[in-house]
Amino acid sequence: MPTVSIPRDPLFAALGRKFTDDEFQDLCFEFGIELDEAVEEPVKVTKTRGSAQGEPELEVIYKIEVPANRYDILCLEGLSRALNVFLENTARPEYTHLPPPKGGLLSMTVEPATAQIRPFIVCAVLRDCTFDERSYNSFLDLQDRMHHNVCRRRTLVAIGTHDLDTLTPPFRYRALPPKEINFVPLAQERAFDAEELFAHYGASNSPLKKFLPILEGSPVYPVVMDAADRVLSLPPIINGEHSRIGPGTRNVLIECTCTDYYKGLVVLNTMVAMFSQYSAKPFSVEPMTIHYPNGESHNTGGQQMSGKTETTPSLTKHKLSAKIDYIQRAIGLTPEQLPKERIPLLLHKMMLDAELDASGESVLVGVPITRPDVMHACDVMEDVAVAYSFNKIPREVAPVQCVGSQQPLSRLTDLMRLEMAEAGFTEALTFALCSHDEAFKNMRRVDTGMQAVVISNPKTVEFQVCRTSLLPGLFKTFGSNKQNPLPWRLFEVSDTAHLDPSSDVGASNRRRLAAVYSDSHTSGFEIVHGLVERALQMLSLAPAEYGVRPGDDPTYLGGRCAEIFLTKSNTRVGSFGTVHPEVLEMFELEFPTSAVELDLEAFLQIGVEGFEQVLQSPDPASVVTSKAPAAGEFTVGEFDLKALKEQEAAEMKKKIEENALKAKQKEKEEDERIAKMQALEAQGVKVAGGMHKFDASEVDVHGGNATADDFLDAFGM
């Protein structure tokens, strides 16, 4: 949700009372928003007139999280108004049109060329406004927030605000070549043509630089002009200096150029609704007429605007209805807890007009221009729940009794992740998207056009297709972590995406397990093979139920590639081998590497005998009564794993006892050798030999007097 900064003291003044932070936090929760934090910040000065001199004055700012679709509470004016209506301190405002001035409504004529770049425009006038410095800055802040929110960084809508008293109506919305647009931009001292202006902003650190790509490359740029050919704005980049507004501006022209006509109306309505309270007649606005050209040029973007004359803004309330019993059931309240007569009153607190229909079975709702988020009966129900207070809705235990459990595929995934980690491999989590070369060329694989899901408009070459294998991501991880000590062991259990004509969306995911091993002196083929055997053993597969045969995957070396298959159905479920040197070179890997990739979903789909026991959690009763597996027996249920650990502990104890016995025997033999050496030395004999001591005079390179029996006896034979 977006976070807005609202000054605390002006907000409390608008609400007519002061709150502690906790009290205001409770009010926010009741209204469906959240007070994130309270901070001290310098008081804002007029943005277009420089900064304050000397030490800045501080004020408390509330950082408030608001729903992304509540454009009406993005500023101090809108939030204070909504909270006042919610607290029933004031009535809902009624927005009205001012009568046309002498000479009729102001007009904006749209030229056909604008259809090439930004086809639509909507306009309005705020008359006799009285801004102070704070309300003026709030006006500018709301424009910025709208630009970042519903306007999608000015790509859908761009807002221009102008001092009407400096302009000469009627107005024209045109599209001209960049060289033909010449004006003094806001905050500049000389005139630029549009081409020079783009070069100027492109070479600087201006915040407007990020908006230049919206128009760059177009043969024409949109421009709003008055009857004297003065440039009001070059949307969506910047306004002209001539019509610049300030705190003293009395009559404000608001124009919104857009590629989405509906969004343009929403933005215009929001700007008008928030700041028409500063007009001489609060909540009133002077409409303007928009003349679209004849022909087919502006029948675009889902709109048929060619030849039409539109009056904006439209203040008509959108009508919808919602069933009373639906509202009560969805919230979880009985008719006694939420009487139908109370529902319109609750909706009034949310700034909606509401009344019961003649039958009393539905509520009729009039949605004002400030609430474009209310589009369906479910939105009405949500507002009733907010106004009723979520804290007051009774909490009841659901009448349905059921036992939740983990999905089999997720259960299998967790088991295999645990086994890979216990085998000494480190888990990696790589991107689900990769480049086309990484998926095919770098892996020495051919793209048949029927394998990979291709991204139609990738923003970067690194994310062109959905991965069809987990191995490229693991190889890239190796390449980015070469500083780590060898050997390298990585694994990943995740999804790959594949074209699938049988799927309703044309593609499907497959859960796979991949592991890679790399070392300086060995490819680790035997280690990966052992890992495969361990994984299949954990899946309760008997040796006769699976097999390994020579494979032909070009990612691996010929003769060092194997396929894993199930003997009963001859189904291929994976492959492993020593990675081909060309693949290693593509991923900039220096050391021999082996890899394995298994399709885990294959085991779920083919129903391997005994595999279901792997995925089931044990019955608590069976944990108490079941016997531990016999020596050498291996199963995978949670109880069996516990028994296996007990068996391993017993085997370890036995091994320790055997080692102690061997050490004692070795110590005895050493004592005997020492005794023999001492006996020979006592007889004046030169003693030689390592483990077996003997008389050196009996064995000599020049010939001694020992017999063969003496030689064998010397070595304990």
Coordinates of C-alpha atoms in Angstrom, one line a residue, residues 2 26 69 110 168 320 353 533 536 590:
P2 CA 1.2 3.6 -0.7
D26 CA -7.1 3.2 16.6
N69 CA -7.2 2.4 -5.0
V110 CA -8.2 18.3 -30.3
T168 CA -6.1 33.5 -23.8
L320 CA -25.2 0.2 -8.3
D353 CA -25.2 7.9 -1.0
E533 CA 20.8 -43.8 -5.6
L536 CA 15.6 -43.1 -5.3
E590 CA 37.1 -24.0 -14.9

